[in-house]
Amino acid sequence: MQIVVDHLSCVYSEKTPFEKRALDDVSFCIEAGQSVGIVGCTGSGKSTLIQHLNGLIKLKSGKVTVLDIDLSAKKPDYKALRRGIGMLFQYPEYQLFADTVAADVKFGPQNFGMSKEEAEEAAREAITLVGLDYDVIKERSPLDLSGGQKRRVAIAGVLAYRPKILILDEPTAGLDPAGKREMLTLIDSLKQSFVETVITVSHNMDEIAEFCQRVLVLGGGKLLYDTTPEELFYHHDVESLGLSLPHAVRVVKTLESRGFSIPHALTEKDLTQALLTHLGGKAHA
Amino acid sequence: MRDVAFGQYYPSGSFIHKLDPRTKLIASVVYIVAIFLCTNYYSYLACFVFLATMVLVSRITIKSVLKTVKGVLFIVLITVIINVLFYSDGNLLFGWWIVRITDAGLIFASKMAMRLIFLVIATSLVTLTTTPMNLTDGLENLMTPLKYIKFPVHDVAIIMSIALRFIPSFIEEIDKIMMAQKARGAAFDNGGLIKRAKALLPVLIPLFVSAFRRADELAMALDARCYNATDKRTKMKKLTLTWRDAVAAIVTAVFLTAVILLRLGLFGLLNGVL
């Protein structure tokens, strides 16, 4: 078990007029190798939840164990924890700070105690991994890059210390459709080769349907569903939670309501396949 | 960072919250003057009683009031230490090299500390009980006479309200950036002063970058909504004085009179004591 969350609750600004219950008795486990999506409308506690996972918010009630590090211990080993669980925040490009791309990407590795040479090597590998040319880009200022490049550099800054688990908070927010596609392909390829587990927070249900094997649905700080995308989008009423349906699901449901019976597709590709089979079958009959 | 009080508006709907912002601003100026009029401990006691009453009436938790003091504690400490060490009048209690600790020095230092602390609490009480909008409205209104010397009152008011408005946003932003850098292994709370200052660089640079970006966007938004295209802006909520403000004015006047009387030593009895 890589991540075990047990009865986690969190209240902000306790006992003031601003008191807010962000998480309410949340429990789940994530095993190595999974690709998990976390969804929920704004204010449902998603961010708070993932910030707990790498010890950015102090655990007050409940128990969280990540990579065998018990966060309810008095002094958890935060360094080891954060090295093992890379976290990419929303709009990560706004957190670039160094003079050069190379220095920014090396920031993490050096904080985690890699030597200069190791960090250099790690930076080169990470930049290449995100599809940029290290030798071309390393001396440039991160602020002069294009939006998509900045985000890649920011991701490289996390990948450079080789985390086992990667948490992504809305990795495609603010990118154009092509940029989104590239980002998702990148994340998917990382999942295949570089990191063991990927946790993605997203509002985009199409992305969740396509790339996650499992979805956690949060609402009002509670864990409402912990299931597969197929189960969630076809058997639960996600729209009442303020979430949308993936486009493919919407098409299938519309067709179903008109009396067609089509396999439950989640992605564009599956849907096309399903439709072709359906039409082909009819043509043969 | 999320819990920084920094005099942020604390809603409790008390008597003080309902006062006109102008009343609160004037009262706080009067209070500051009074603090500097204080000479003996009795006048400090009067200041303390007044302030404590205000805090109680405002129904703001003592904790959040004290939090505002925490921010300036360092300055208070330095003031006290310098005054204790180098005040030259009075009877010498302890002397070494250029250090002279005297009884008068100790008394003076304690008074200075009280002054500073009262000052901070009183001014934060204004911001704690007044929404930024109201505060700038009040200030703008009070500064109206300056218009006659071509002082850009309205612009200054807008600048202030924008500044106040963005304090929470920046705190949030700092919070986010700190988290992101922490996630990359940055440590902010260990090491010496220089190491800590250096550790802040990865936070400050993105913060400045985003501050400039926000300023740009805000300027554009103001332009898009024709800011300053018309001469006279009207207000949706006009400030009005009520009976509450009369009560507050009387209380403040009584307080000021008391402090002045104490200073002049008109209570001859007390004068003999100190």
Coordinates of C-alpha atoms in Angstrom, one line a residue:
Chain A
M1 CA 0.0 0.0 0.0
Q2 CA 1.6 3.3 -1.0
I3 CA -0.9 5.6 0.4
V4 CA -3.2 4.9 3.3
V5 CA -5.6 7.7 4.4
D6 CA -7.6 6.8 7.5
H7 CA -10.4 8.9 8.9
L8 CA -8.7 12.2 7.8
S9 CA -10.5 15.4 8.8
C10 CA -9.4 18.9 8.5
V11 CA -10.9 22.2 9.7
Y12 CA -9.5 25.6 8.7
S13 CA -9.4 28.6 11.1
E14 CA -11.0 26.6 13.9
K15 CA -13.1 28.5 16.4
T16 CA -13.1 31.8 14.4
P17 CA -15.9 33.2 12.2
F18 CA -14.0 31.9 9.2
E19 CA -14.1 28.3 10.3
K20 CA -14.4 25.9 7.4
R21 CA -14.6 22.1 7.4
A22 CA -12.4 21.2 4.4
L23 CA -12.2 17.4 4.9
D24 CA -14.6 15.2 6.8
D25 CA -13.7 11.7 7.7
V26 CA -12.0 10.6 4.5
S27 CA -10.5 7.2 4.2
F28 CA -9.0 5.3 1.2
C29 CA -5.9 3.4 0.1
I30 CA -3.9 3.7 -3.1
E31 CA -1.6 0.9 -4.3
A32 CA 1.5 1.3 -6.3
G33 CA 0.9 1.3 -10.0
Q34 CA -2.5 2.9 -10.0
S35 CA -3.6 5.9 -11.8
V36 CA -6.1 7.7 -9.7
G37 CA -8.3 10.7 -10.5
I38 CA -9.7 13.0 -7.8
V39 CA -12.7 15.0 -8.8
G40 CA -15.2 17.3 -7.1
C41 CA -16.5 20.8 -7.5
T42 CA -14.6 23.9 -6.2
G43 CA -14.3 23.9 -2.5
S44 CA -14.9 20.1 -2.2
G45 CA -11.6 19.6 -0.4
K46 CA -9.4 18.2 -3.3
S47 CA -6.5 20.6 -2.8
T48 CA -6.6 20.1 1.0
L49 CA -6.5 16.4 0.5
I50 CA -3.5 16.3 -1.8
Q51 CA -1.7 18.8 0.4
H52 CA -2.1 16.4 3.3
L53 CA -0.5 13.7 1.3
N54 CA 2.9 15.3 1.2
G55 CA 2.8 16.9 4.6
L56 CA 2.2 20.5 3.5
I57 CA -0.7 20.7 5.9
K58 CA -0.1 19.5 9.4
L59 CA -2.2 16.4 10.2
K60 CA -4.6 17.2 13.0
S61 CA -7.1 14.3 13.1
G62 CA -6.9 11.0 11.4
K63 CA -4.0 8.9 10.1
V64 CA -2.1 9.2 6.9
T65 CA 0.7 6.9 5.8
V66 CA 2.6 7.6 2.6
L67 CA 5.4 5.4 1.4
D68 CA 5.6 3.8 4.8
I69 CA 6.1 7.2 6.4
D70 CA 3.6 7.8 9.2
L71 CA 2.4 11.4 9.0
S72 CA 0.7 11.3 12.4
A73 CA 4.1 10.7 14.0
K74 CA 5.5 13.5 16.0
K75 CA 8.3 14.4 13.6
P76 CA 7.7 12.7 10.3
D77 CA 10.6 12.6 7.8
Y78 CA 9.2 15.3 5.5
K79 CA 12.3 15.3 3.3
A80 CA 12.0 11.6 2.5
L81 CA 8.3 12.0 2.1
R82 CA 8.5 14.9 -0.3
R83 CA 11.2 13.3 -2.3
G84 CA 9.0 10.2 -2.8
I85 CA 5.9 12.1 -3.7
G86 CA 6.3 14.8 -6.3
M87 CA 3.6 17.4 -6.4
L88 CA 2.7 19.7 -9.2
F89 CA 0.5 22.5 -8.2
Q90 CA -2.0 24.4 -10.3
Y91 CA -0.3 26.7 -12.7
P92 CA 3.1 25.5 -11.7
E93 CA 4.8 27.9 -14.1
Y94 CA 4.2 30.7 -11.6
Q95 CA 6.5 29.0 -9.2
L96 CA 9.6 29.2 -11.4
F97 CA 12.1 31.5 -9.8
A98 CA 15.7 30.8 -10.8
D99 CA 17.8 32.8 -13.4
T100 CA 18.1 29.8 -15.7
V101 CA 16.0 26.8 -16.5
A102 CA 18.8 24.5 -15.4
A103 CA 19.0 26.1 -11.9
D104 CA 15.3 25.9 -11.5
V105 CA 15.1 22.2 -12.4
K106 CA 18.1 21.5 -10.1
F107 CA 16.5 23.2 -7.2
G108 CA 14.6 20.1 -6.1
P109 CA 17.4 17.6 -6.5
Q110 CA 19.8 19.8 -4.6
N111 CA 17.4 20.3 -1.8
F112 CA 17.1 16.6 -1.5
G113 CA 20.9 16.2 -1.2
M114 CA 22.0 15.3 -4.7
S115 CA 25.5 16.4 -5.6
K116 CA 26.1 19.0 -8.3
E117 CA 26.9 16.4 -11.0
E118 CA 24.0 14.2 -10.0
A119 CA 21.6 17.2 -10.1
E120 CA 22.9 18.2 -13.5
E121 CA 22.4 14.7 -14.8
A122 CA 18.9 14.6 -13.2
A123 CA 18.0 17.9 -14.7
R124 CA 19.1 16.8 -18.2
E125 CA 17.1 13.6 -17.9
A126 CA 14.0 15.4 -16.7
I127 CA 14.1 18.2 -19.3
T128 CA 14.5 15.6 -22.0
L129 CA 11.7 13.5 -20.6
V130 CA 9.3 16.5 -20.9
G131 CA 10.3 16.8 -24.5
L132 CA 12.6 19.8 -24.4
D133 CA 16.3 20.1 -25.5
Y134 CA 18.4 20.5 -22.4
D135 CA 21.4 22.1 -24.2
V136 CA 19.2 24.6 -26.0
I137 CA 17.1 25.6 -23.0
K138 CA 19.3 25.3 -19.9
E139 CA 20.8 28.8 -20.0
R140 CA 17.6 30.6 -20.8
S141 CA 15.5 32.4 -18.2
P142 CA 12.4 30.5 -17.3
L143 CA 10.4 33.7 -17.5
D144 CA 11.2 34.1 -21.2
L145 CA 9.7 30.8 -22.3
S146 CA 6.3 30.3 -23.7
G147 CA 3.4 29.1 -21.5
G148 CA 3.6 25.5 -22.5
Q149 CA 7.3 25.4 -22.2
K150 CA 7.2 27.0 -18.7
R151 CA 4.8 24.3 -17.6
R152 CA 7.1 21.6 -19.0
V153 CA 10.0 23.1 -17.1
A154 CA 8.0 23.2 -14.0
I155 CA 7.1 19.5 -14.4
A156 CA 10.8 18.7 -15.1
G157 CA 11.6 20.5 -11.8
V158 CA 9.5 17.9 -10.0
L159 CA 10.5 14.8 -12.1
A160 CA 14.2 15.7 -11.6
Y161 CA 14.2 14.1 -8.1
R162 CA 12.6 11.0 -9.3
P163 CA 9.5 10.7 -7.1
K164 CA 7.7 7.4 -6.9
I165 CA 4.3 9.0 -6.8
L166 CA 3.3 12.0 -8.8
I167 CA 0.4 14.3 -7.8
L168 CA -0.9 16.7 -10.4
D169 CA -3.3 19.4 -9.6
E170 CA -5.2 20.4 -12.7
P171 CA -2.2 19.8 -15.0
T172 CA -4.0 21.0 -18.1
A173 CA -5.6 24.2 -16.7
G174 CA -5.0 27.2 -18.9
L175 CA -3.5 25.3 -21.8
D176 CA -4.8 25.4 -25.4
P177 CA -6.3 22.1 -26.7
A178 CA -3.1 21.0 -28.4
G179 CA -1.1 21.8 -25.2
K180 CA -3.6 19.8 -23.2
R181 CA -3.2 16.8 -25.5
E182 CA 0.6 17.0 -25.3
M183 CA 0.4 17.3 -21.5
L184 CA -1.8 14.3 -21.1
T185 CA 0.3 12.2 -23.5
L186 CA 3.3 13.2 -21.4
I187 CA 1.7 12.3 -18.2
D188 CA 0.6 9.0 -19.6
S189 CA 4.0 8.2 -20.8
L190 CA 5.5 9.1 -17.4
K191 CA 3.0 6.7 -15.9
Q192 CA 4.3 3.9 -18.2
S193 CA 7.9 4.4 -17.6
F194 CA 9.0 6.9 -14.9
V195 CA 6.7 7.1 -11.9
E196 CA 4.8 4.3 -10.2
T197 CA 1.6 6.1 -9.3
V198 CA -0.1 9.1 -10.7
I199 CA -2.8 11.0 -8.9
T200 CA -4.6 13.7 -11.0
V201 CA -6.9 16.3 -9.7
S202 CA -9.1 17.6 -12.5
H203 CA -12.3 19.2 -13.5
N204 CA -12.1 17.8 -17.0
M205 CA -14.0 14.6 -16.9
D206 CA -12.8 13.5 -20.4
E207 CA -9.3 13.4 -19.0
I208 CA -10.4 11.5 -16.0
A209 CA -12.3 9.0 -18.1
E210 CA -9.4 8.5 -20.5
F211 CA -6.5 8.3 -18.1
C212 CA -7.6 7.1 -14.7
Q213 CA -8.4 3.6 -13.6
R214 CA -10.0 4.8 -10.5
V215 CA -11.8 7.9 -9.4
L216 CA -12.3 9.5 -6.0
V217 CA -15.2 11.9 -5.8
L218 CA -15.1 14.5 -3.1
G219 CA -18.1 16.7 -2.2
G220 CA -18.3 19.1 0.8
G221 CA -15.1 17.5 2.3
K222 CA -16.5 14.0 2.2
L223 CA -15.4 11.1 0.0
L224 CA -18.6 10.4 -1.9
Y225 CA -17.5 7.7 -4.3
D226 CA -14.4 5.6 -4.8
T227 CA -14.9 3.7 -7.9
T228 CA -14.0 3.2 -11.6
P229 CA -14.8 5.9 -14.2
E230 CA -17.2 3.5 -16.0
E231 CA -19.1 2.9 -12.8
L232 CA -19.1 6.5 -11.8
F233 CA -20.2 8.0 -15.1
Y234 CA -22.7 5.3 -16.0
H235 CA -24.2 4.4 -12.7
H236 CA -24.0 7.4 -10.4
D237 CA -25.5 10.8 -10.9
V238 CA -22.4 13.0 -11.2
E239 CA -24.3 15.9 -12.6
S240 CA -26.1 16.5 -9.3
L241 CA -22.6 17.0 -7.8
G242 CA -21.9 19.9 -10.0
L243 CA -19.7 17.8 -12.3
S244 CA -20.1 17.2 -16.0
L245 CA -20.1 13.9 -17.9
P246 CA -17.4 13.0 -20.4
H247 CA -18.5 13.7 -24.0
A248 CA -18.4 10.1 -25.0
V249 CA -20.6 9.2 -22.1
R250 CA -23.1 11.9 -22.9
V251 CA -23.4 10.6 -26.5
V252 CA -23.9 7.0 -25.3
K253 CA -26.5 8.1 -22.8
T254 CA -28.4 10.2 -25.4
L255 CA -28.4 7.3 -27.8
E256 CA -29.6 5.0 -25.0
S257 CA -32.5 7.3 -24.2
R258 CA -33.5 7.0 -27.9
G259 CA -33.5 3.3 -27.7
F260 CA -30.1 2.3 -29.0
S261 CA -28.0 -0.1 -27.0
I262 CA -24.4 0.7 -27.2
P263 CA -21.4 -0.5 -25.1
H264 CA -20.4 1.9 -22.3
A265 CA -17.6 3.9 -23.9
L266 CA -15.6 6.4 -21.9
T267 CA -13.3 7.9 -24.5
E268 CA -13.7 9.2 -28.0
K269 CA -11.8 6.2 -29.4
D270 CA -13.9 3.7 -27.6
L271 CA -17.1 5.5 -28.7
T272 CA -16.0 5.5 -32.3
Q273 CA -15.2 1.8 -32.1
A274 CA -18.5 1.1 -30.4
L275 CA -20.5 3.0 -33.0
L276 CA -18.7 1.4 -35.8
T277 CA -19.4 -2.1 -34.4
H278 CA -23.0 -1.1 -33.8
L279 CA -23.5 0.2 -37.4
G280 CA -21.4 -2.6 -38.9
G281 CA -23.5 -5.2 -37.1
K282 CA -26.7 -3.6 -38.5
A283 CA -25.3 -3.5 -42.0
H284 CA -24.6 -7.2 -41.9
A285 CA -28.0 -8.1 -40.5
Chain B
M1 CA 0.7 31.8 6.7
R2 CA -3.0 31.2 6.4
D3 CA -3.5 32.3 9.9
V4 CA -1.8 35.6 9.7
A5 CA -4.1 38.1 11.4
F6 CA -2.5 41.3 10.2
G7 CA -5.5 43.3 11.2
Q8 CA -7.7 41.5 8.8
Y9 CA -11.4 42.3 9.1
Y10 CA -12.9 40.1 11.7
P11 CA -16.7 40.1 11.5
S12 CA -18.7 40.0 14.8
G13 CA -21.3 42.7 14.2
S14 CA -20.5 44.5 17.5
F15 CA -21.2 48.1 18.4
I16 CA -17.7 49.1 17.2
H17 CA -18.2 47.3 13.9
K18 CA -21.3 49.4 13.3
L19 CA -19.6 52.7 14.0
D20 CA -19.0 55.0 11.1
P21 CA -15.4 54.4 9.8
R22 CA -14.7 58.2 10.2
T23 CA -15.5 58.0 13.9
K24 CA -13.1 55.1 14.3
L25 CA -10.4 56.8 12.4
I26 CA -10.6 60.0 14.3
A27 CA -10.9 58.1 17.6
S28 CA -7.8 56.2 16.8
V29 CA -5.9 59.4 16.0
V30 CA -7.1 60.9 19.3
Y31 CA -6.0 57.7 21.1
I32 CA -2.5 57.9 19.5
V33 CA -2.2 61.5 20.6
A34 CA -3.3 60.5 24.0
I35 CA -0.7 57.8 24.2
F36 CA 2.0 60.3 23.5
L37 CA 0.6 62.7 26.1
C38 CA 1.0 60.1 28.8
T39 CA 3.6 60.7 31.3
N40 CA 2.8 58.8 34.5
Y41 CA 1.6 55.3 35.1
Y42 CA -1.9 56.5 35.9
S43 CA -2.3 58.0 32.4
Y44 CA -1.1 54.7 31.0
L45 CA -3.6 52.9 33.1
A46 CA -6.3 55.1 31.6
C47 CA -5.1 54.2 28.1
F48 CA -5.1 50.6 29.0
V49 CA -8.6 50.7 30.4
F50 CA -9.9 52.5 27.4
L51 CA -8.3 50.1 25.0
A52 CA -9.4 47.0 27.0
T53 CA -12.9 48.3 27.0
M54 CA -12.9 48.8 23.2
V55 CA -11.5 45.3 22.7
L56 CA -14.2 43.8 24.9
V57 CA -17.0 45.8 23.2
S58 CA -15.7 44.8 19.8
R59 CA -16.2 41.1 20.7
I60 CA -13.0 40.2 18.9
T61 CA -11.2 37.3 20.6
I62 CA -8.2 38.4 22.7
K63 CA -6.2 35.9 20.7
S64 CA -6.6 37.6 17.4
V65 CA -5.9 41.0 19.0
L66 CA -2.7 39.7 20.6
K67 CA -1.7 38.2 17.3
T68 CA -1.3 41.7 15.8
V69 CA 1.1 42.5 18.6
K70 CA 3.2 39.4 17.8
G71 CA 4.2 41.0 14.5
V72 CA 5.8 44.0 16.2
L73 CA 7.1 42.2 19.2
F74 CA 10.6 42.2 17.7
I75 CA 10.6 46.0 17.4
V76 CA 9.2 46.4 20.9
L77 CA 12.0 44.2 22.3
I78 CA 14.7 46.1 20.5
T79 CA 13.4 49.4 21.7
V80 CA 13.2 48.1 25.2
I81 CA 16.7 46.7 25.1
I82 CA 18.3 49.8 23.7
N83 CA 16.5 52.0 26.2
V84 CA 17.4 49.8 29.1
L85 CA 21.1 49.6 28.1
F86 CA 21.8 53.2 27.1
Y87 CA 19.4 55.5 29.0
S88 CA 21.8 57.8 30.9
D89 CA 19.6 59.6 33.5
G90 CA 18.6 58.3 36.9
N91 CA 20.4 56.2 39.5
L92 CA 22.9 53.8 38.2
L93 CA 21.9 50.2 39.0
F94 CA 24.5 48.4 36.9
G95 CA 27.3 49.8 34.8
W96 CA 29.8 48.2 32.5
W97 CA 31.8 49.7 29.6
I98 CA 29.3 52.0 27.8
V99 CA 26.3 50.1 29.2
R100 CA 24.4 52.0 31.9
I101 CA 21.3 50.4 33.4
T102 CA 19.5 52.9 35.5
D103 CA 16.2 52.9 37.3
A104 CA 14.9 55.7 35.1
G105 CA 16.0 53.8 32.1
L106 CA 13.9 50.8 33.1
I107 CA 10.9 52.9 33.7
F108 CA 11.3 54.7 30.4
A109 CA 11.7 51.4 28.6
S110 CA 8.6 50.0 30.1
K111 CA 6.6 53.1 29.1
M112 CA 8.0 52.9 25.5
A113 CA 7.0 49.3 25.3
M114 CA 3.4 50.1 26.5
R115 CA 3.2 52.9 24.0
L116 CA 4.1 50.7 21.1
I117 CA 1.9 47.9 22.1
F118 CA -1.1 50.2 22.7
L119 CA -0.5 51.9 19.4
V120 CA -0.5 48.7 17.5
I121 CA -3.5 47.3 19.2
A122 CA -5.5 50.5 18.7
T123 CA -4.7 50.8 15.1
S124 CA -5.4 47.1 14.3
L125 CA -8.6 47.4 16.2
V126 CA -9.7 49.8 13.5
T127 CA -8.8 47.5 10.7
L128 CA -10.2 44.5 12.5
T129 CA -13.6 46.1 12.9
T130 CA -13.9 47.9 9.6
T131 CA -14.1 46.4 6.1
P132 CA -11.5 47.7 3.7
M133 CA -14.2 49.3 1.6
N134 CA -15.6 51.2 4.5
L135 CA -12.1 52.2 5.7
T136 CA -11.1 53.8 2.4
D137 CA -14.5 55.4 2.1
G138 CA -13.9 56.9 5.6
L139 CA -10.4 58.0 4.7
E140 CA -11.5 59.5 1.4
N141 CA -14.2 61.5 3.2
L142 CA -11.8 62.7 5.9
M143 CA -9.3 63.8 3.3
T144 CA -11.8 65.8 1.2
P145 CA -10.4 69.2 2.4
L146 CA -7.1 68.3 0.8
K147 CA -8.8 68.5 -2.6
Y148 CA -8.4 72.2 -2.4
I149 CA -4.7 71.9 -2.6
K150 CA -5.0 69.7 -5.6
F151 CA -4.3 66.5 -3.6
P152 CA -5.6 63.5 -5.6
V153 CA -7.8 62.3 -2.8
H154 CA -9.8 59.8 -4.8
D155 CA -6.8 58.2 -6.4
V156 CA -5.1 57.8 -3.1
A157 CA -8.2 56.2 -1.7
I158 CA -8.4 53.8 -4.6
I159 CA -4.7 53.0 -4.2
M160 CA -5.3 52.3 -0.5
S161 CA -8.4 50.1 -1.1
I162 CA -6.5 48.1 -3.8
A163 CA -3.6 47.6 -1.4
L164 CA -5.9 46.5 1.4
R165 CA -7.9 44.3 -0.9
F166 CA -4.7 42.5 -2.1
I167 CA -3.3 41.7 1.3
P168 CA -5.3 38.5 1.7
S169 CA -4.6 37.6 -1.9
F170 CA -0.9 38.0 -1.5
I171 CA -1.0 36.0 1.7
E172 CA -2.7 33.2 -0.2
E173 CA -0.2 33.5 -3.0
I174 CA 2.7 33.3 -0.6
D175 CA 1.1 30.3 0.9
K176 CA 0.8 28.6 -2.4
I177 CA 4.3 29.4 -3.6
M178 CA 5.8 28.3 -0.3
M179 CA 3.9 25.0 -0.5
A180 CA 5.2 24.4 -4.0
Q181 CA 8.8 25.1 -3.1
K182 CA 8.4 23.0 0.1
A183 CA 7.2 20.2 -2.1
R184 CA 10.5 20.5 -3.9
G185 CA 12.3 20.1 -0.7
A186 CA 12.8 23.8 0.3
A187 CA 13.1 24.3 4.0
F188 CA 12.1 27.7 5.4
D189 CA 12.3 27.1 9.1
N190 CA 15.8 26.0 9.9
G191 CA 19.3 27.4 9.6
G192 CA 20.6 30.7 10.5
L193 CA 19.3 34.1 9.6
I194 CA 21.2 34.3 6.3
K195 CA 20.3 30.8 5.3
R196 CA 16.6 31.6 6.0
A197 CA 16.7 34.8 4.1
K198 CA 18.2 33.0 1.2
A199 CA 15.6 30.3 1.4
L200 CA 12.9 33.0 0.9
L201 CA 14.3 33.9 -2.5
P202 CA 12.4 31.1 -4.3
V203 CA 9.2 32.6 -2.7
L204 CA 9.8 36.3 -3.3
I205 CA 10.7 36.1 -6.9
P206 CA 7.6 34.3 -8.1
L207 CA 5.6 36.6 -5.7
F208 CA 7.0 39.7 -7.4
V209 CA 6.5 38.3 -10.8
S210 CA 2.8 37.6 -10.0
A211 CA 2.4 40.9 -8.3
F212 CA 3.4 42.8 -11.4
R213 CA 1.2 40.5 -13.6
R214 CA -1.7 41.2 -11.3
A215 CA -1.1 44.9 -11.4
D216 CA -1.1 44.8 -15.1
E217 CA -4.3 42.9 -15.3
L218 CA -6.0 45.1 -12.7
A219 CA -5.0 48.3 -14.6
M220 CA -6.4 46.8 -17.8
A221 CA -9.6 45.9 -16.0
L222 CA -9.9 49.4 -14.5
D223 CA -9.4 50.9 -18.0
A224 CA -11.9 48.5 -19.5
R225 CA -14.5 49.7 -17.1
C226 CA -13.7 53.4 -17.8
Y227 CA -12.1 54.2 -14.6
N228 CA -11.7 58.0 -14.2
A229 CA -13.7 58.7 -17.4
T230 CA -16.3 60.6 -15.4
D231 CA -15.7 63.5 -13.1
K232 CA -17.9 62.7 -10.1
R233 CA -18.4 59.2 -8.9
T234 CA -21.4 58.7 -6.7
K235 CA -21.6 56.2 -3.9
M236 CA -24.0 53.4 -3.5
K237 CA -23.6 53.3 0.3
K238 CA -23.2 56.8 1.8
L239 CA -21.6 57.1 5.1
T240 CA -24.0 58.3 7.8
L241 CA -23.4 59.2 11.4
T242 CA -25.8 57.6 14.0
W243 CA -26.3 57.8 17.7
R244 CA -23.6 55.2 18.1
D245 CA -21.1 57.7 16.7
A246 CA -22.3 60.3 19.2
V247 CA -21.7 57.9 22.1
A248 CA -18.3 56.9 20.8
A249 CA -17.3 60.6 20.4
I250 CA -18.4 61.4 24.0
V251 CA -16.5 58.4 25.4
T252 CA -13.4 59.3 23.4
A253 CA -13.6 63.0 24.5
V254 CA -14.0 61.9 28.2
F255 CA -10.9 59.7 27.8
L256 CA -8.8 62.4 26.2
T257 CA -9.8 64.9 28.9
A258 CA -8.8 62.4 31.6
V259 CA -5.4 61.8 30.0
I260 CA -4.8 65.5 29.7
L261 CA -5.8 66.1 33.3
L262 CA -3.6 63.3 34.5
R263 CA -0.7 64.8 32.5
L264 CA -1.2 68.2 33.8
G265 CA -1.2 66.7 37.3
L266 CA -4.5 68.4 38.2
F267 CA -5.2 65.4 40.3
G268 CA -2.6 66.8 42.7
L269 CA -2.9 63.7 44.9
L270 CA -1.6 61.4 42.2
N271 CA 1.1 63.8 41.2
G272 CA 2.7 63.3 44.6
V273 CA 2.8 59.6 44.2
L274 CA 4.8 59.5 40.9

